[in-house]
């Protein structure tokens, strides 16, 4: 009989060996020679952490107690790997593109990076996995106790199960801390750990098969006699409880996907999607080999060992009973491997979740300045992880103590399975259904978990331990339909089936109903699209707004989380990729995204996102990204952008209306002014005419001279009125464009001559008009009458307004290739600058005149020249005024 | 004793007609045709009545009236305003400025004589 000391010694040597393997693997990984570390074989073997001490010891016990039902525990994962490998592939792809670090991170990231959800999932995972860790403690302790001596009536001989459990727990904790948290891996992968568990997978398979071969060929005497033994035993008869079979298969399948440690090796540690396909057949083969000798060992154990022996320990106790100490030690090492690999990976995965989702957010929110405070966060994270590991193993130990360390291993395992299976609806719903919302996931998880605690976890401590026995008989507070084993009064269901059925049913139902009733936030929507359609846009995570993020600040933060050299390398590479020479890249959306992924590997997506958000100080998603999602699902966004467009359109229209209104108001003011002017111009001569005609009619004793004078005033005013009306009509016709132009060709000279003669006929003859005849033979093609009218107006104005002692007007013609200019230069008082802008406006009489003009002459000139395709301008002079009339050389088609 | 009327008007023919009518009616008639200097001209002339045109070169009749009413010694001077613009808004403006009588051109001779007599209360 091997002594306990020998066993402890062998275990320590074995652990040292594992350390050496892990250390070598990590060294190789650092040197870049990690090809052999990441092969499909290693991936498949690492999945074997599914086979824990429960499988190693408990499967035989399970078979000895319940016959073939133990197969369900292998069936679920095999079905998942064979039939659902594409689900795994999707999970792996999502995990890769979103840099997911744990199952809590996955669910949190899917539902809008919700930290609440991450915390809930983390706490549920910790509580759910605690019995499982207790199970490992229990199995190792039990195995140790077998070696310490034959069991007596008191139970265990020479070994206090509680203190043994404590030392085993302490050893496992130290082991895990040393293994898993020696440094903070940039991608949250643990090459050393993976290799070590692959080695352990081989050890446990070899150990179990060795015991099996010994049992079949060494004890039973070959396959034939073995089959006879099996047929003779009660195990040979298939007694199927269909509901238990279905429930347990579903449960183990769900647990395979949801267990934090399985997620760790399946998704986080996965190096290549193609490995999933190979593992999809290789892992079921491994499981088959593991289960091959379960029944023979159970049957032989039941035959050979005295009644009352713990069937969970047959794998060790049969070789011991047969004097095969070496085989027993190997078998012990197999079980030890199963337990340690499970505890290491499970606590690693859980500690990542606890530190990323619980400790770090609290720590960051407590530190003033948030993510941008000084100091190295890496040490904080490592410390958080180590404390989390100790806490989780301590919880396992507490459960082990509370549950008395005596329950059947399989029963404890199933409780854990049911707990973590609650993640399944939120997880699968999240990757296949875009309509799933955060509130839906949260409600489903909480309800399912609550039912699990009430109907599975608490009763596992025994009736009256936590829940009073009355709960089981008449329900809590006498509420019959809430009995933990008989919800809604449905009695007679197996407790495990009952808990699984109700918790998953209500979890899924609430998840779906609440998802349908609630509206996702934009980030949720976006993440939902990214998850569900992960194969459409692989590698593309969400976009960052390039904004005010200072690269320097990001650098400081990244250094503290990734470590100085890694962060600097990352930033330098990014800067080089952007074609920049310095150490700091531009904070482009692509770079921020990359950085966020790198950070999320260390602190989780939600925290990384929060940190980068804080630095960038921007909205977390770019408008482009949101609009891309809006194509299919975000009617709300589309609607709001439509509204926005509409409101922009409305404000544009309002602007136009305002403008038009201003124009109209201006026009109305101008019209009023114009009407007032016309009224004034008409009424003024009318006043004289009326006054003098009444005088001539009423006044007595008027002299002939007076009568003649008054009659001529009436005459002049009547002419003035007529001319005014003519001008108004002319202007109106010109302005409305209704004028008909009679284009003709003639000598410019003749037009000028005629204008001078006509103007002088009505003037007082004081104005001397001279002509420069240099361009005398110039021909023009235009409406000659209208052009003449302009000339007459200009000459008449000079007659009226030129107040020089010897009024003089010089008319000269300037011709070039394109245009003709006729210049009218007088020697009168220059028009003041302020008035120059007005002289071509209607009724703008700026100069002192004889009062006979209405102020329409120049306005008419301007209109005529515009019609003729030329123009008329006033050129300011030091003395006198110059009006320049420009006539296009080839005036062809101004008339309508 | 002849009453003194000052015509502030820029239309020569209207001045001619008004001067004829008022002189015949026994008024002493003065004239001024520039808006800008009208206020000082009125102060110098000290008339019993001002006949003020609405549109004048340099300064409008309304502006002149407003200035008159602001001067203590001329605030009570009767003013007859004539306008050819014929817009109702002008009448409002003039009344607010403190006009005594507002007439639109053209007017009948008797009308304007009655108004003048009325304002000075001969």
PDB file of N, CA and C in Angstrom, chain A residues 35 94 108 148 174 228 288 430 518 563 565 619 621 696 857:
ATOM      1  N   UNK A  35       4.552  27.151 -33.364  1.00  0.00           N
ATOM      2  CA  UNK A  35       3.730  26.406 -34.319  1.00  0.00           C
ATOM      3  C   UNK A  35       3.179  25.126 -33.729  1.00  0.00           C
ATOM      4  N   UNK A  94     -16.707  35.394 -33.810  1.00  0.00           N
ATOM      5  CA  UNK A  94     -17.119  36.572 -33.037  1.00  0.00           C
ATOM      6  C   UNK A  94     -16.091  36.892 -31.963  1.00  0.00           C
ATOM      7  N   UNK A 108     -21.971  40.574 -22.676  1.00  0.00           N
ATOM      8  CA  UNK A 108     -21.953  42.018 -22.472  1.00  0.00           C
ATOM      9  C   UNK A 108     -21.720  42.749 -23.782  1.00  0.00           C
ATOM     10  N   UNK A 148      -4.823   6.457   2.070  1.00  0.00           N
ATOM     11  CA  UNK A 148      -4.395   6.588   3.459  1.00  0.00           C
ATOM     12  C   UNK A 148      -4.836   5.405   4.314  1.00  0.00           C
ATOM     13  N   UNK A 174      -2.511  27.986  -5.322  1.00  0.00           N
ATOM     14  CA  UNK A 174      -1.131  28.396  -5.609  1.00  0.00           C
ATOM     15  C   UNK A 174      -0.755  27.989  -7.032  1.00  0.00           C
ATOM     16  N   UNK A 228     -20.039 -11.119 -20.571  1.00  0.00           N
ATOM     17  CA  UNK A 228     -20.940 -11.969 -19.782  1.00  0.00           C
ATOM     18  C   UNK A 228     -21.192 -11.341 -18.424  1.00  0.00           C
ATOM     19  N   UNK A 288     -15.291   9.218 -26.556  1.00  0.00           N
ATOM     20  CA  UNK A 288     -15.665   7.813 -26.662  1.00  0.00           C
ATOM     21  C   UNK A 288     -14.638   6.922 -25.946  1.00  0.00           C
ATOM     22  N   UNK A 430     -28.223  35.855 -28.861  1.00  0.00           N
ATOM     23  CA  UNK A 430     -27.382  36.991 -29.226  1.00  0.00           C
ATOM     24  C   UNK A 430     -26.666  36.819 -30.546  1.00  0.00           C
ATOM     25  N   UNK A 518     -38.977  45.363 -25.778  1.00  0.00           N
ATOM     26  CA  UNK A 518     -38.091  46.504 -25.533  1.00  0.00           C
ATOM     27  C   UNK A 518     -37.379  46.887 -26.804  1.00  0.00           C
ATOM     28  N   UNK A 563       1.748  47.333 -20.987  1.00  0.00           N
ATOM     29  CA  UNK A 563       3.179  47.330 -20.707  1.00  0.00           C
ATOM     30  C   UNK A 563       3.858  48.287 -21.676  1.00  0.00           C
ATOM     31  N   UNK A 565       6.795  48.415 -23.378  1.00  0.00           N
ATOM     32  CA  UNK A 565       7.407  48.051 -24.659  1.00  0.00           C
ATOM     33  C   UNK A 565       6.341  47.615 -25.660  1.00  0.00           C
ATOM     34  N   UNK A 619     -18.830  60.234 -29.078  1.00  0.00           N
ATOM     35  CA  UNK A 619     -19.864  59.220 -29.184  1.00  0.00           C
ATOM     36  C   UNK A 619     -19.179  57.924 -29.561  1.00  0.00           C
ATOM     37  N   UNK A 621     -20.008  55.401 -31.386  1.00  0.00           N
ATOM     38  CA  UNK A 621     -20.135  54.822 -32.709  1.00  0.00           C
ATOM     39  C   UNK A 621     -20.207  55.939 -33.735  1.00  0.00           C
ATOM     40  N   UNK A 696     -58.364 132.801 -63.035  1.00  0.00           N
ATOM     41  CA  UNK A 696     -58.828 133.415 -64.274  1.00  0.00           C
ATOM     42  C   UNK A 696     -60.346 133.421 -64.335  1.00  0.00           C
ATOM     43  N   UNK A 857     -35.823 110.897 -66.686  1.00  0.00           N
ATOM     44  CA  UNK A 857     -35.009 110.869 -67.906  1.00  0.00           C
ATOM     45  C   UNK A 857     -33.891 109.850 -67.872  1.00  0.00           C
TER      46      UNK A 857
END
